[in-house]
Amino acid sequence: MTAILRRTAATGGLLLSLLLLPAAVAPPTADADAAPTALRWGPCPAPTPNANGTPFPRDPRQRCTTLRVPRDYRHPGAGTLTLTVSRIRTADPAHRRGDLVVVPGGPGGSGLDYPGEATAFLPPDVLRSYDLIGFDERGVGNSTPVHCDLPAEERAAELNYPFPAPDGSITANLDLARRIADACAAASGPYLADITTADSARDLDRIRAALGVHRISYLGSSYATYLGQVYASLFPTRAEHLVLDSTVAPGGEQQAIGLFSEGTEEAFPALARYLAARDDTLHLGATPEAVRAAYLRLAEELDRAPFGLPDGRTLTGNTLRAVVYASLTKPRYYPLAATVLRMAATRTAPPPGGSPGSGLPSVIPDNFVAAQSAVICGDSAWPRDPAVYAARTAADRQRYPLTAGMSGNVWPCAFWHYRPEEPPVRPNPDGPRNILMLQNRYDASTPYSGARQARSAFGHRAAMVTVDATGHGVDFTDPRIRDPLTAFLLDGRLPA
């Protein structure tokens, strides 16, 4: 969820990337319809790398435009920022029924080229029926980006997960979180306070108005399901269809991060079964229980004695935990977990060119870190007392040994210089029945329990399809997903 959700070939960069009191003012009204702006479509700007260091592939049919929106919707006269928007038109205009905004996970990832990515997994009938719309959210890529100007060592991919020290101490995590918060404030200043999910939802409604339509359809994955929830709550009549794939809990990113450990416990057995079935070559255990014990033992051994790789990087206990956690996002990533676990067990690196670290980015782009931090810290207020995180980490570490306390640990939000200017947007159950939720039962990043909370919070407005599958992001080729999705987007029919 904090890493960009990809649906094409796996990359190791993805796996390693998988980290002032406000004045009292009235919130912006959700009913005022912005005056339409004529959009001029043309060539797209240079693509923006995602967390794995590479952008989404660009579809040659894609065209782009820009749109000016208020920087601060509470003070519309206080300046504007630029949103960059993309579109791939349907190849069958005679059967076009509207615009479908497609948004990837994150937060912090570029969505400008996501329409091209979506053409690879959406059903053909859907592609014939909709123009696909993408955009870089405020603060990201080509939409007036934020920066933190962090040194590379503070953007190391494994640090995106705040695992504590081997002894459970969070001193180093607190120091890093404080440095990130200070650096972001120095580089981007008060603009950080304007990078929130609620304001991105208001931007989305400006895009709708600029397209000249009264209602739009929306498909969001991972973090973008929270953006969809907020849009559905602020503008309940402006969305024709809302599809949420792998739904974030209704409390947003802060609540979702707290569920990572629970999700890991639910998703790990599938990986353990995969590894146990290959015990003749991996020698990690012939049963899922034995594999779990081996993983915990190997992580502790690496905590005590890290292993140096030929490329100069070091395999630590927390690196192993980060790789295993990230591998749970897709079963097709299990072989990487197998390779790294075997390395840990034998303390032997694969041959040159075969190392999981070879050719992979070791740092996350600065803009991704900056935008991700701004959204997570701007959406809700986090505790400021370090003792809170020490207690949470200790409790999480004891209850969920697979993640060693990561879910309870500190983020830069504890030291963020700008407090949220409005409370989190809660799900609005008053509105049309227009939300379809698609969910894998075993998801480490957006666990089933959080999705169920969101479904319940929206009441009659939402229906949820759950499949007995493991991984983050549903399989749109699965008939159990494809058929209800197509029925909803083409005919407005939701499951009972």
Coordinates of C-alpha atoms in Angstrom, one line a residue:
M1 CA 0.0 0.0 0.0
T2 CA 2.8 2.3 0.7
A3 CA 4.5 0.8 -2.4
I4 CA 3.2 1.4 -5.8
L5 CA 0.8 -1.4 -7.0
R6 CA 2.1 -2.9 -10.3
R7 CA 0.3 -5.4 -12.4
T8 CA 3.0 -6.1 -15.0
A9 CA 6.2 -8.1 -14.5
A10 CA 7.7 -8.1 -11.1
T11 CA 10.7 -6.0 -10.3
G12 CA 12.9 -6.3 -7.3
G13 CA 12.7 -2.5 -6.9
L14 CA 9.0 -2.9 -6.2
L15 CA 9.7 -5.6 -3.6
L16 CA 12.3 -3.4 -1.8
S17 CA 10.2 -0.3 -1.9
L18 CA 7.3 -2.1 -0.4
L19 CA 8.1 3.6 4.0
L20 CA 1.7 24.6 13.9
L21 CA -2.0 24.4 14.9
P22 CA -4.3 25.3 12.1
A23 CA -6.6 28.3 12.2
A24 CA -10.3 27.5 12.7
V25 CA -11.8 27.7 9.2
A26 CA -14.9 26.1 7.7
P27 CA -14.1 23.2 5.4
P28 CA -14.7 23.7 1.7
T29 CA -18.2 23.0 0.6
A30 CA -18.6 19.8 -1.5
D31 CA -21.7 21.1 -3.4
A32 CA -20.2 24.0 -5.4
D33 CA -19.6 22.8 -9.0
A34 CA -16.5 24.3 -10.4
A35 CA -16.8 26.2 -13.7
P36 CA -15.7 23.9 -16.6
T37 CA -12.3 24.7 -18.0
A38 CA -11.6 23.9 -21.7
L39 CA -9.0 21.2 -21.9
R40 CA -6.4 21.2 -24.6
W41 CA -4.9 17.8 -25.2
G42 CA -1.4 17.3 -26.5
P43 CA 1.8 15.4 -26.0
C44 CA 2.6 14.2 -22.5
P45 CA 5.5 15.4 -20.4
A46 CA 8.4 13.1 -19.3
P47 CA 7.2 10.2 -17.2
T48 CA 7.9 10.1 -13.4
P49 CA 9.7 7.1 -11.8
N50 CA 7.6 5.2 -9.2
A51 CA 8.9 3.7 -6.0
N52 CA 10.8 1.1 -8.0
G53 CA 12.8 3.7 -9.9
T54 CA 10.9 3.1 -13.2
P55 CA 7.8 4.7 -14.6
F56 CA 4.8 2.9 -15.9
P57 CA 5.1 2.1 -19.7
R58 CA 3.5 4.8 -21.8
D59 CA 0.8 3.9 -24.3
P60 CA 1.4 5.8 -27.6
R61 CA -2.3 6.6 -27.8
Q62 CA -2.1 8.7 -24.6
R63 CA -2.5 12.4 -24.7
C64 CA -2.2 14.9 -21.8
T65 CA -3.4 18.3 -20.6
T66 CA -3.0 20.5 -17.6
L67 CA -5.5 22.1 -15.2
R68 CA -5.0 24.8 -12.6
V69 CA -6.7 24.1 -9.2
P70 CA -6.6 26.0 -5.9
R71 CA -3.5 25.2 -3.8
D72 CA -5.7 25.5 -0.7
Y73 CA -9.4 25.0 -1.1
R74 CA -10.1 26.7 2.2
H75 CA -8.5 29.9 0.8
P76 CA -9.1 29.8 -3.0
G77 CA -7.4 33.1 -3.5
A78 CA -4.1 31.9 -2.0
G79 CA -2.6 30.6 -5.3
T80 CA -3.0 27.7 -7.6
L81 CA -1.1 24.5 -8.6
T82 CA -0.9 22.6 -11.8
L83 CA -2.4 19.1 -12.3
T84 CA -1.3 17.1 -15.2
V85 CA -4.0 14.8 -16.6
S86 CA -3.9 12.0 -19.2
R87 CA -6.4 10.3 -21.4
I88 CA -6.6 7.2 -23.7
R89 CA -9.8 7.3 -25.7
T90 CA -11.8 4.2 -26.4
A91 CA -11.2 2.6 -29.8
D92 CA -15.0 2.2 -30.1
P93 CA -16.6 5.7 -29.7
A94 CA -20.0 4.4 -30.8
H95 CA -20.2 2.4 -27.6
R96 CA -18.6 4.9 -25.3
R97 CA -20.5 5.4 -22.1
G98 CA -18.2 7.8 -20.2
D99 CA -14.9 8.5 -18.5
L100 CA -13.2 6.0 -16.1
V101 CA -10.5 7.5 -13.9
V102 CA -7.9 4.9 -13.0
V103 CA -5.6 5.5 -10.1
P104 CA -2.8 3.3 -8.8
G105 CA -1.6 2.7 -5.3
G106 CA 0.8 4.7 -3.3
P107 CA 0.5 7.3 -1.9
G108 CA 3.3 9.1 -3.7
G109 CA 3.2 7.2 -7.0
S110 CA 2.7 8.8 -10.4
G111 CA -0.7 7.9 -12.0
L112 CA -0.2 9.8 -15.3
D113 CA 0.7 6.7 -17.3
Y114 CA -1.6 4.4 -15.4
P115 CA -4.3 4.3 -18.2
G116 CA -1.8 2.4 -20.4
E117 CA -1.2 0.0 -17.5
A118 CA -5.0 -0.5 -17.1
T119 CA -5.4 -1.5 -20.7
A120 CA -3.5 -4.7 -19.9
F121 CA -5.9 -5.9 -17.1
L122 CA -9.3 -4.3 -17.7
P123 CA -11.9 -6.5 -19.5
P124 CA -12.3 -5.7 -23.3
D125 CA -15.9 -4.7 -22.9
V126 CA -14.9 -2.1 -20.3
L127 CA -12.1 -0.7 -22.5
R128 CA -14.6 -0.4 -25.4
S129 CA -17.0 1.5 -23.1
Y130 CA -14.8 4.1 -21.5
D131 CA -12.1 6.7 -22.1
L132 CA -9.4 6.1 -19.5
I133 CA -8.3 9.1 -17.5
G134 CA -5.2 9.3 -15.3
F135 CA -3.4 12.0 -13.4
D136 CA -0.5 12.8 -11.2
E137 CA -2.0 13.7 -7.9
R138 CA -1.0 17.1 -6.3
G139 CA 2.6 17.0 -5.1
V140 CA 3.5 14.1 -7.4
G141 CA 5.6 14.0 -10.6
N142 CA 4.2 16.5 -13.1
S143 CA 1.6 18.0 -10.7
T144 CA 3.6 20.7 -8.8
P145 CA 5.8 18.2 -7.0
V146 CA 7.0 18.3 -3.4
H147 CA 10.5 17.5 -2.4
C148 CA 12.5 16.6 0.7
D149 CA 16.0 16.7 -0.9
L150 CA 17.0 13.7 1.3
P151 CA 20.4 12.0 0.8
A152 CA 20.3 8.6 -0.8
E153 CA 21.1 6.7 2.4
E154 CA 17.9 8.1 4.0
R155 CA 15.9 6.9 1.0
A156 CA 17.2 3.3 1.1
A157 CA 14.4 1.1 0.0
E158 CA 14.3 -1.1 3.0
L159 CA 13.9 1.9 5.3
N160 CA 10.4 2.4 3.8
Y161 CA 9.4 -0.2 6.4
P162 CA 10.2 1.1 9.9
F163 CA 11.5 -2.1 11.4
P164 CA 13.0 -1.6 14.9
A165 CA 16.5 -2.5 15.9
P166 CA 17.2 -6.2 16.6
D167 CA 16.8 -5.5 20.3
G168 CA 13.4 -3.8 19.7
S169 CA 14.8 -0.3 20.2
I170 CA 13.3 2.5 18.1
T171 CA 15.9 5.1 18.7
A172 CA 17.3 4.9 15.2
N173 CA 13.8 5.0 13.8
L174 CA 13.0 8.1 15.8
D175 CA 16.1 9.8 14.6
L176 CA 15.4 9.0 10.9
A177 CA 11.7 10.1 11.2
R178 CA 12.8 13.4 12.7
R179 CA 15.4 14.0 9.9
I180 CA 12.9 13.3 7.2
A181 CA 10.3 15.6 8.7
D182 CA 12.9 18.4 9.1
A183 CA 14.2 17.9 5.5
C184 CA 10.8 17.9 4.0
A185 CA 9.8 21.1 5.8
A186 CA 13.1 22.8 4.7
A187 CA 12.6 21.8 1.1
S188 CA 8.9 22.3 0.5
G189 CA 7.7 24.4 3.3
P190 CA 4.0 25.1 3.9
Y191 CA 3.0 23.5 0.6
L192 CA 3.3 20.2 2.4
A193 CA 0.1 21.0 4.3
D194 CA -1.8 21.1 1.0
I195 CA -0.9 17.5 0.0
T196 CA -3.8 15.5 1.4
T197 CA -6.2 12.9 0.2
A198 CA -9.2 15.2 0.8
D199 CA -7.7 17.9 -1.5
S200 CA -6.8 15.3 -4.1
A201 CA -10.5 14.3 -4.0
R202 CA -11.4 17.9 -4.6
D203 CA -8.9 18.0 -7.5
L204 CA -10.6 14.9 -8.9
D205 CA -13.9 16.7 -8.9
R206 CA -12.3 19.6 -10.8
I207 CA -11.1 17.1 -13.4
R208 CA -14.6 15.9 -13.7
A209 CA -15.9 19.4 -14.2
A210 CA -13.2 20.2 -16.8
L211 CA -14.1 17.0 -18.7
G212 CA -17.6 18.5 -19.0
V213 CA -19.5 15.7 -17.4
H214 CA -21.8 15.6 -14.4
R215 CA -20.6 12.2 -13.2
I216 CA -17.5 10.1 -13.6
S217 CA -16.6 6.5 -12.9
Y218 CA -13.5 5.6 -10.9
L219 CA -11.3 2.6 -10.3
G220 CA -8.7 2.8 -7.6
S221 CA -6.3 0.2 -6.2
S222 CA -4.7 0.0 -2.8
Y223 CA -4.2 3.5 -1.4
A224 CA -6.3 4.9 -4.2
T225 CA -9.3 3.0 -2.7
Y226 CA -9.0 5.5 0.2
L227 CA -9.0 8.4 -2.3
G228 CA -12.1 6.8 -3.8
Q229 CA -13.8 6.5 -0.4
V230 CA -13.1 10.2 0.3
Y231 CA -14.4 11.2 -3.1
A232 CA -17.6 9.2 -2.6
S233 CA -18.1 10.8 0.8
L234 CA -17.4 14.4 -0.3
F235 CA -19.2 14.2 -3.6
P236 CA -21.7 11.3 -3.3
T237 CA -23.7 12.2 -6.4
R238 CA -20.7 13.0 -8.7
A239 CA -19.5 9.4 -9.1
E240 CA -21.5 7.0 -11.4
H241 CA -19.5 3.9 -10.5
L242 CA -16.7 3.6 -7.9
V243 CA -14.6 0.4 -8.0
L244 CA -12.2 -0.2 -5.0
D245 CA -9.6 -2.9 -5.5
S246 CA -7.9 -4.0 -2.2
T247 CA -9.6 -1.5 0.1
V248 CA -7.8 0.5 2.7
A249 CA -9.5 0.7 6.1
P250 CA -11.8 3.7 6.5
G251 CA -9.4 5.5 8.8
G252 CA -6.9 5.9 6.0
E253 CA -3.2 5.4 5.9
Q254 CA -2.6 5.6 9.7
Q255 CA -5.1 2.8 10.4
A256 CA -3.9 0.8 7.4
I257 CA -0.3 0.9 8.5
G258 CA -1.4 -0.4 11.9
L259 CA -2.9 -3.5 10.1
F260 CA 0.2 -4.5 8.2
S261 CA 1.2 -7.1 10.9
E262 CA -2.3 -8.6 11.0
G263 CA -2.3 -8.9 7.2
T264 CA 1.2 -10.5 7.2
E265 CA 0.0 -13.2 9.6
E266 CA -2.9 -13.9 7.3
A267 CA -0.9 -14.0 4.1
F268 CA 2.3 -15.7 5.2
P269 CA 0.8 -19.3 5.3
A270 CA 0.5 -19.3 1.5
L271 CA 4.2 -18.4 1.1
A272 CA 5.1 -21.0 3.7
R273 CA 3.2 -23.7 1.8
Y274 CA 5.0 -22.7 -1.4
L275 CA 8.4 -23.0 0.3
A276 CA 7.6 -26.2 2.1
A277 CA 6.6 -27.8 -1.2
R278 CA 10.2 -27.1 -2.4
D279 CA 12.0 -28.4 0.7
D280 CA 14.0 -30.8 -1.4
T281 CA 15.9 -27.8 -2.9
L282 CA 15.4 -25.0 -0.3
H283 CA 15.7 -27.0 2.9
L284 CA 13.7 -24.5 4.8
G285 CA 11.3 -27.1 6.3
A286 CA 8.8 -29.6 4.9
T287 CA 5.8 -28.1 6.6
P288 CA 4.4 -24.5 6.8
E289 CA 5.1 -24.6 10.5
A290 CA 8.7 -25.5 10.0
V291 CA 9.1 -22.8 7.3
R292 CA 7.8 -20.2 9.7
A293 CA 10.2 -21.3 12.4
A294 CA 13.1 -21.2 9.9
Y295 CA 12.2 -17.7 8.8
L296 CA 12.1 -16.4 12.3
R297 CA 15.4 -18.1 13.2
L298 CA 17.1 -16.8 10.1
A299 CA 16.0 -13.2 10.7
E300 CA 17.3 -13.4 14.2
E301 CA 20.6 -14.9 13.0
L302 CA 21.0 -12.0 10.5
D303 CA 20.2 -9.6 13.3
R304 CA 23.3 -10.9 15.2
A305 CA 25.5 -11.4 12.1
P306 CA 24.5 -9.7 8.8
F307 CA 25.7 -11.2 5.6
G308 CA 27.6 -9.1 3.0
L309 CA 26.6 -9.4 -0.7
P310 CA 29.0 -9.3 -3.6
D311 CA 27.5 -6.0 -4.8
G312 CA 28.4 -4.3 -1.5
R313 CA 25.0 -4.4 0.1
T314 CA 24.3 -6.2 3.3
L315 CA 21.6 -8.7 4.1
T316 CA 20.4 -7.9 7.6
G317 CA 17.5 -9.3 9.5
N318 CA 15.4 -6.3 8.6
T319 CA 16.3 -6.6 5.0
L320 CA 15.1 -10.2 5.0
R321 CA 11.9 -9.1 6.8
A322 CA 11.3 -6.4 4.2
V323 CA 11.8 -8.7 1.3
V324 CA 9.5 -11.4 2.8
Y325 CA 6.8 -8.8 3.6
A326 CA 6.9 -7.4 0.1
S327 CA 6.9 -10.8 -1.5
L328 CA 3.5 -11.4 0.1
T329 CA 2.0 -8.9 -2.3
K330 CA 1.9 -11.3 -5.2
P331 CA 2.4 -15.1 -5.4
R332 CA 4.6 -14.5 -8.4
Y333 CA 7.1 -12.9 -6.1
Y334 CA 7.5 -16.0 -3.9
P335 CA 10.7 -17.1 -5.8
L336 CA 12.5 -14.0 -4.7
A337 CA 11.6 -14.7 -1.1
A338 CA 12.8 -18.3 -1.6
T339 CA 16.1 -17.0 -3.0
V340 CA 16.8 -14.6 -0.2
L341 CA 15.8 -17.1 2.5
R342 CA 18.2 -19.7 0.9
M343 CA 20.9 -17.1 0.9
A344 CA 20.3 -16.4 4.6
A345 CA 20.3 -20.1 5.4
T346 CA 23.6 -20.9 3.5
R347 CA 25.2 -17.5 3.8
T348 CA 26.1 -17.9 0.1
A349 CA 25.2 -15.4 -2.6
P350 CA 23.9 -16.6 -6.0
P351 CA 26.3 -16.5 -9.0
P352 CA 27.1 -13.0 -10.5
G353 CA 24.0 -11.7 -12.2
G354 CA 21.7 -13.9 -10.1
S355 CA 21.7 -11.9 -7.0
P356 CA 18.3 -10.4 -6.1
G357 CA 20.1 -7.1 -5.6
S358 CA 21.8 -7.0 -9.0
G359 CA 20.6 -4.3 -11.3
L360 CA 17.9 -3.2 -8.8
P361 CA 17.6 0.4 -7.4
S362 CA 18.7 0.7 -3.8
V363 CA 16.9 4.0 -3.2
I364 CA 13.4 5.3 -3.6
P365 CA 13.0 8.6 -5.6
D366 CA 12.9 11.7 -3.5
N367 CA 9.5 12.9 -4.8
F368 CA 7.9 9.5 -3.9
V369 CA 9.2 9.7 -0.3
A370 CA 8.1 13.4 -0.1
A371 CA 4.6 12.9 -1.5
Q372 CA 4.0 9.7 0.5
S373 CA 5.0 11.3 3.7
A374 CA 3.0 14.5 3.1
V375 CA -0.2 12.5 2.4
I376 CA 0.2 10.1 5.4
C377 CA 1.1 12.9 7.8
G378 CA -1.4 15.4 6.4
D379 CA -4.5 13.1 6.4
S380 CA -4.6 12.6 10.2
A381 CA -2.8 13.7 13.3
W382 CA -0.3 11.3 14.7
P383 CA 0.9 11.1 18.3
R384 CA 3.9 13.3 19.1
D385 CA 5.2 11.4 22.1
P386 CA 8.0 8.9 21.2
A387 CA 6.9 6.7 24.2
V388 CA 3.7 5.9 22.4
Y389 CA 5.6 4.4 19.5
A390 CA 7.9 2.5 21.8
A391 CA 4.9 0.9 23.6
R392 CA 3.1 0.1 20.3
T393 CA 6.2 -1.4 18.8
A394 CA 6.9 -3.6 21.8
A395 CA 3.3 -4.8 21.8
D396 CA 3.2 -5.4 18.1
R397 CA 6.5 -7.2 18.2
Q398 CA 5.2 -9.7 20.8
R399 CA 1.9 -10.3 19.1
Y400 CA 3.1 -10.5 15.5
P401 CA 6.7 -11.8 15.4
L402 CA 6.7 -12.1 11.6
T403 CA 7.0 -8.3 11.3
A404 CA 9.0 -7.7 14.5
G405 CA 7.0 -4.5 15.6
M406 CA 7.1 -2.7 12.2
S407 CA 3.4 -1.8 12.2
G408 CA 3.5 0.0 15.5
N409 CA 6.7 2.0 14.8
V410 CA 7.2 5.7 14.3
W411 CA 6.8 7.5 11.0
P412 CA 7.9 11.1 10.1
C413 CA 4.4 12.2 11.0
A414 CA 5.4 12.2 14.7
F415 CA 7.7 15.2 13.9
W416 CA 5.8 16.7 11.0
H417 CA 5.9 20.5 10.9
Y418 CA 2.3 21.0 9.7
R419 CA -0.6 19.6 11.5
P420 CA -3.7 18.5 9.6
E421 CA -6.0 21.4 8.7
E422 CA -9.2 19.4 8.8
P423 CA -10.3 16.1 10.4
P424 CA -10.2 12.9 8.4
V425 CA -13.1 12.4 6.0
R426 CA -15.3 9.6 7.3
P427 CA -17.3 7.3 5.0
N428 CA -20.6 8.9 4.0
P429 CA -23.4 6.2 3.9
D430 CA -25.9 8.7 2.5
G431 CA -25.9 8.5 -1.3
P432 CA -26.5 6.2 -4.2
R433 CA -25.6 2.5 -4.2
N434 CA -22.6 2.9 -6.5
I435 CA -19.5 1.3 -4.8
L436 CA -18.1 -2.1 -5.8
M437 CA -15.3 -3.4 -3.6
L438 CA -13.1 -6.2 -4.8
Q439 CA -11.0 -8.0 -2.2
N440 CA -8.6 -10.9 -1.8
R441 CA -9.2 -12.8 1.5
Y442 CA -5.5 -12.9 2.4
D443 CA -3.9 -9.5 1.7
A444 CA -0.8 -8.4 3.7
S445 CA -1.1 -4.7 2.7
T446 CA -4.8 -4.1 2.9
P447 CA -6.2 -6.8 5.1
Y448 CA -9.7 -8.2 4.9
S449 CA -10.6 -6.8 8.3
G450 CA -10.0 -3.2 7.1
A451 CA -12.0 -3.8 3.9
R452 CA -14.9 -5.1 5.9
Q453 CA -14.9 -2.0 8.1
A454 CA -15.1 0.2 5.0
R455 CA -17.9 -1.9 3.6
S456 CA -19.8 -1.6 6.8
A457 CA -19.2 2.1 7.1
F458 CA -20.7 2.8 3.6
G459 CA -23.8 0.8 4.4
H460 CA -26.3 0.2 1.6
R461 CA -24.0 2.1 -0.8
A462 CA -21.4 -0.6 -1.2
A463 CA -21.2 -4.3 -2.2
M464 CA -18.1 -6.4 -1.7
V465 CA -16.8 -9.4 -3.7
T466 CA -14.2 -11.4 -1.8
V467 CA -12.2 -14.2 -3.4
D468 CA -10.3 -17.0 -1.6
A469 CA -6.9 -15.8 -2.9
T470 CA -3.7 -14.4 -1.5
G471 CA -2.0 -11.2 -2.6
H472 CA -2.4 -7.5 -2.9
G473 CA -4.5 -6.5 -5.8
V474 CA -7.2 -8.8 -7.3
D475 CA -6.8 -10.8 -10.5
F476 CA -9.0 -9.1 -13.0
T477 CA -8.9 -12.1 -15.3
D478 CA -10.5 -14.2 -12.6
P479 CA -14.2 -14.7 -13.6
R480 CA -15.2 -14.1 -10.0
I481 CA -13.8 -10.6 -10.3
R482 CA -14.2 -9.9 -14.1
D483 CA -17.9 -10.7 -14.3
P484 CA -19.2 -8.5 -11.4
L485 CA -16.8 -5.7 -12.5
T486 CA -18.1 -5.8 -16.1
A487 CA -21.8 -6.0 -15.0
F488 CA -21.3 -3.0 -12.7
L489 CA -19.4 -0.7 -15.1
L490 CA -21.6 -1.5 -18.1
D491 CA -25.0 -1.9 -16.5
G492 CA -24.7 -0.6 -13.0
R493 CA -25.6 -4.0 -11.5
L494 CA -24.1 -4.7 -8.1
P495 CA -24.0 -8.1 -6.4
A496 CA -26.7 -8.7 -3.8

